[in-house]
Coordinates of N, CA and C in Angstrom, one line a residue:
X1 N 10.5 5.2 -14.0 CA 10.4 4.2 -13.0 C 9.4 3.1 -13.4
X2 N 9.9 1.9 -13.2 CA 9.0 0.7 -13.6 C 7.9 0.5 -12.6
X3 N 6.9 -0.2 -13.0 CA 5.7 -0.4 -12.1 C 6.1 -1.2 -10.9
X4 N 7.0 -2.2 -11.0 CA 7.3 -3.0 -9.9 C 8.3 -2.3 -9.0
X5 N 8.9 -1.3 -9.4 CA 9.8 -0.4 -8.6 C 9.0 0.5 -7.7
X6 N 7.8 0.8 -8.2 CA 6.9 1.8 -7.4 C 6.2 1.0 -6.3
X7 N 5.5 -0.1 -6.7 CA 4.8 -0.9 -5.7 C 5.8 -1.9 -5.0
X8 N 6.1 -1.7 -3.7 CA 7.0 -2.5 -3.0 C 6.4 -3.8 -2.5
X9 N 5.3 -3.6 -1.7 CA 4.6 -4.8 -1.2 C 3.2 -4.4 -0.7
X10 N 2.3 -5.4 -0.5 CA 1.0 -5.0 0.1 C 1.2 -4.8 1.6
X11 N 0.4 -3.9 2.1 CA 0.4 -3.6 3.5 C -0.8 -4.4 4.2
X12 N -0.4 -5.4 5.0 CA -1.4 -6.2 5.6 C -1.5 -5.9 7.1
X13 N -2.7 -5.3 7.5 CA -2.9 -5.0 8.9 C -4.4 -5.1 9.1
X14 N -4.9 -5.0 10.3 CA -6.3 -5.1 10.6 C -7.1 -4.1 9.9
X15 N -6.6 -2.9 9.9 CA -7.3 -1.8 9.2 C -7.3 -2.0 7.7
X16 N -6.3 -2.5 7.1 CA -6.3 -2.7 5.7 C -7.2 -3.9 5.3
X17 N -7.4 -4.9 6.2 CA -8.3 -6.0 6.0 C -9.8 -5.5 5.9
X18 N -10.1 -4.5 6.7 CA -11.4 -4.0 6.8 C -11.8 -3.3 5.5
X19 N -10.9 -2.7 4.7 CA -11.1 -2.0 3.5 C -11.3 -2.9 2.3
X20 N -10.9 -4.2 2.4 CA -10.9 -5.1 1.2 C -12.3 -5.3 0.7
X21 N -13.3 -5.3 1.6 CA -14.7 -5.5 1.1 C -15.2 -4.3 0.3
X22 N -14.6 -3.1 0.5 CA -15.0 -1.9 -0.2 C -14.1 -1.7 -1.4
X23 N -13.3 -2.6 -1.7 CA -12.3 -2.5 -2.8 C -11.3 -1.4 -2.5
X24 N -10.8 -1.3 -1.2 CA -9.7 -0.4 -0.8 C -8.6 -1.3 -0.4
X25 N -7.4 -1.1 -1.1 CA -6.3 -1.9 -0.9 C -5.1 -1.0 -0.5
X26 N -4.3 -1.5 0.5 CA -3.1 -0.7 1.0 C -1.8 -1.4 0.5
X27 N -0.9 -0.5 0.1 CA 0.4 -0.9 -0.4 C 1.5 0.0 0.2
X28 N 2.7 -0.6 0.4 CA 3.9 0.2 0.7 C 4.5 0.5 -0.7
X29 N 4.7 1.8 -0.9 CA 5.2 2.3 -2.2 C 6.5 3.0 -2.1
X30 N 7.2 3.3 -3.2 CA 8.4 4.1 -3.2 C 8.1 5.5 -2.7
X31 N 9.0 6.0 -1.9 CA 8.8 7.3 -1.3 C 8.8 8.5 -2.3
X32 N 9.4 8.3 -3.4 CA 9.4 9.4 -4.4 C 8.3 9.3 -5.4
X33 N 7.4 8.3 -5.3 CA 6.4 8.1 -6.3 C 5.2 9.0 -6.0
X34 N 4.6 9.6 -7.0 CA 3.4 10.4 -6.8 C 2.1 9.6 -7.1
X35 N 1.0 10.2 -6.8 CA -0.3 9.5 -6.9 C -0.6 9.0 -8.4
X36 N -0.2 9.8 -9.4 CA -0.4 9.3 -10.7 C 0.4 8.1 -11.1
X37 N 1.7 8.1 -10.7 CA 2.5 7.0 -10.9 C 2.0 5.7 -10.2
X38 N 1.5 5.9 -9.0 CA 1.0 4.8 -8.2 C -0.2 4.2 -8.9
X39 N -1.1 5.1 -9.4 CA -2.3 4.6 -10.1 C -2.0 3.8 -11.3
X40 N -1.1 4.3 -12.1 CA -0.7 3.6 -13.4 C 0.0 2.3 -13.1
X41 N 0.8 2.3 -12.0 CA 1.5 1.0 -11.6 C 0.5 -0.1 -11.2
X42 N -0.5 0.3 -10.4 CA -1.5 -0.6 -9.9 C -2.3 -1.2 -11.1
X43 N -2.7 -0.3 -12.0 CA -3.5 -0.7 -13.2 C -2.7 -1.6 -14.1
X44 N -1.4 -1.4 -14.2 CA -0.5 -2.2 -15.1 C -0.3 -3.6 -14.4
X45 N 0.0 -3.6 -13.1 CA 0.4 -4.9 -12.5 C -0.8 -5.8 -12.3
X46 N -2.0 -5.2 -11.8 CA -3.1 -6.1 -11.5 C -4.2 -6.0 -12.5
X47 N -4.2 -5.2 -13.5 CA -5.2 -5.1 -14.5 C -6.6 -4.7 -14.0
X48 N -6.6 -3.7 -13.1 CA -7.8 -3.2 -12.5 C -8.0 -1.7 -12.9
X49 N -9.1 -1.1 -12.6 CA -9.4 0.3 -12.8 C -9.4 1.0 -11.4
X50 N -8.5 2.0 -11.3 CA -8.3 2.7 -10.0 C -9.2 4.0 -10.0
X51 N -10.0 4.2 -9.0 CA -10.8 5.5 -8.9 C -10.0 6.5 -8.1
X52 N -9.3 6.2 -7.1 CA -8.7 7.2 -6.2 C -7.5 6.6 -5.5
X53 N -6.5 7.5 -5.2 CA -5.3 7.1 -4.5 C -5.1 8.1 -3.4
X54 N -4.9 7.6 -2.1 CA -4.5 8.4 -1.0 C -3.2 7.9 -0.5
X55 N -2.3 8.9 -0.2 CA -1.0 8.5 0.3 C -0.7 9.2 1.6
X56 N 0.3 8.6 2.3 CA 0.7 9.1 3.6 C 2.2 8.6 3.9
X57 N 3.0 9.5 4.4 CA 4.3 9.1 4.9 C 4.2 8.6 6.3
X58 N 4.6 7.4 6.6 CA 4.5 6.8 8.0 C 5.9 6.9 8.6
X59 N 5.9 7.6 9.7 CA 7.2 7.7 10.4 C 7.6 6.4 11.1
X60 N 8.9 6.2 11.2 CA 9.5 5.0 11.9 C 9.2 5.0 13.4
X61 N 9.2 3.8 13.9 CA 8.9 3.6 15.4 C 10.3 3.6 16.1
X62 N 10.3 4.0 17.3 CA 11.4 3.9 18.2 C 11.5 2.4 18.7
X63 N 12.7 1.8 18.4 CA 12.9 0.4 18.9 C 14.2 0.4 19.7
X64 N 14.2 -0.5 20.8 CA 15.3 -0.6 21.7 C 15.8 -2.0 21.7
X65 N 17.1 -2.1 21.8 CA 17.7 -3.4 22.0 C 18.8 -3.2 23.1
X66 N 18.4 -3.5 24.4 CA 19.2 -3.2 25.5 C 19.3 -1.7 25.7
X67 N 20.5 -1.2 25.8 CA 20.7 0.2 26.0 C 20.7 1.0 24.7
X68 N 20.7 0.3 23.6 CA 20.8 1.0 22.3 C 19.4 1.2 21.8
X69 N 19.2 2.3 21.1 CA 17.9 2.6 20.6 C 18.0 3.3 19.2
X70 N 17.0 3.1 18.4 CA 17.0 3.7 17.1 C 15.6 3.6 16.5
X71 N 15.5 4.1 15.3 CA 14.2 4.2 14.6 C 14.2 3.3 13.4
X72 N 13.0 2.6 13.2 CA 12.8 1.9 12.0 C 12.7 2.9 10.9
X73 N 12.9 2.5 9.6 CA 12.8 3.4 8.5 C 11.4 3.9 8.3
X74 N 11.3 5.2 7.8 CA 10.0 5.7 7.3 C 9.6 5.0 6.0
X75 N 8.3 5.0 5.7 CA 7.9 4.5 4.5 C 6.6 5.2 4.0
X76 N 6.3 5.1 2.7 CA 5.1 5.7 2.2 C 4.1 4.7 2.0
X77 N 2.9 5.0 2.4 CA 1.7 4.1 2.3 C 0.7 4.6 1.3
X78 N 0.2 3.8 0.4 CA -0.8 4.2 -0.5 C -2.1 3.4 -0.3
X79 N -3.2 4.0 -0.2 CA -4.5 3.4 -0.1 C -5.2 3.6 -1.4
X80 N -5.5 2.5 -2.1 CA -6.0 2.6 -3.5 C -7.5 2.1 -3.5
X81 N -8.4 3.0 -4.0 CA -9.8 2.7 -4.1 C -10.1 2.4 -5.6
X82 N -10.6 1.1 -5.8 CA -10.9 0.7 -7.1 C -12.3 1.2 -7.5
X83 N -12.6 1.3 -8.8 CA -13.9 1.7 -9.3 C -14.9 0.5 -9.0
X84 N -16.2 0.9 -9.0 CA -17.2 -0.1 -8.7 C -17.3 -1.2 -9.7
X85 N -17.1 -0.9 -11.0 CA -17.2 -1.9 -12.0 C -15.9 -2.7 -12.3
X86 N -14.8 -2.3 -11.5 CA -13.6 -3.0 -11.7 C -13.6 -4.4 -10.9
X87 N -12.8 -5.3 -11.5 CA -12.6 -6.6 -10.8 C -11.7 -6.4 -9.5
X88 N -11.8 -7.3 -8.6 CA -11.0 -7.2 -7.4 C -9.6 -7.7 -7.6
X89 N -8.7 -7.5 -6.7 CA -7.3 -8.0 -6.8 C -7.3 -9.4 -6.2
X90 N -6.9 -10.4 -7.0 CA -7.0 -11.8 -6.6 C -6.2 -12.1 -5.3
X91 N -5.0 -11.4 -5.1 CA -4.2 -11.7 -4.0 C -4.9 -11.4 -2.7
X92 N -5.8 -10.4 -2.6 CA -6.5 -10.0 -1.4 C -7.8 -10.8 -1.2
X93 N -8.3 -11.5 -2.2 CA -9.6 -12.2 -2.1 C -9.5 -13.3 -1.1
X94 N -8.4 -13.9 -0.9 CA -8.3 -15.0 0.1 C -8.2 -14.5 1.5
X95 N -7.9 -13.2 1.6 CA -7.6 -12.6 3.0 C -8.9 -12.1 3.6
X96 N -9.9 -11.8 2.8 CA -11.1 -11.2 3.4 C -12.1 -12.2 3.9

């Protein structure tokens, strides 16, 4: 699996903004990717050193449109902690 297939998009929320100062970044990743693949993909795409990766499967929310209801899709979230001597990810620098 290619690195750009593993990392789908950055996850931008209030909680993820709080972690940017501590070099913690959140991403939506492929559901079948493991922590080692996520670590290698982040290091390849952004050129940084990853210290730790935490993952969680986030369940979809119930949404209604009139009398019809359904769930949004589940997704996998990865919180990536960079090493202290690593450079930060430029994309997130403007957000903090």
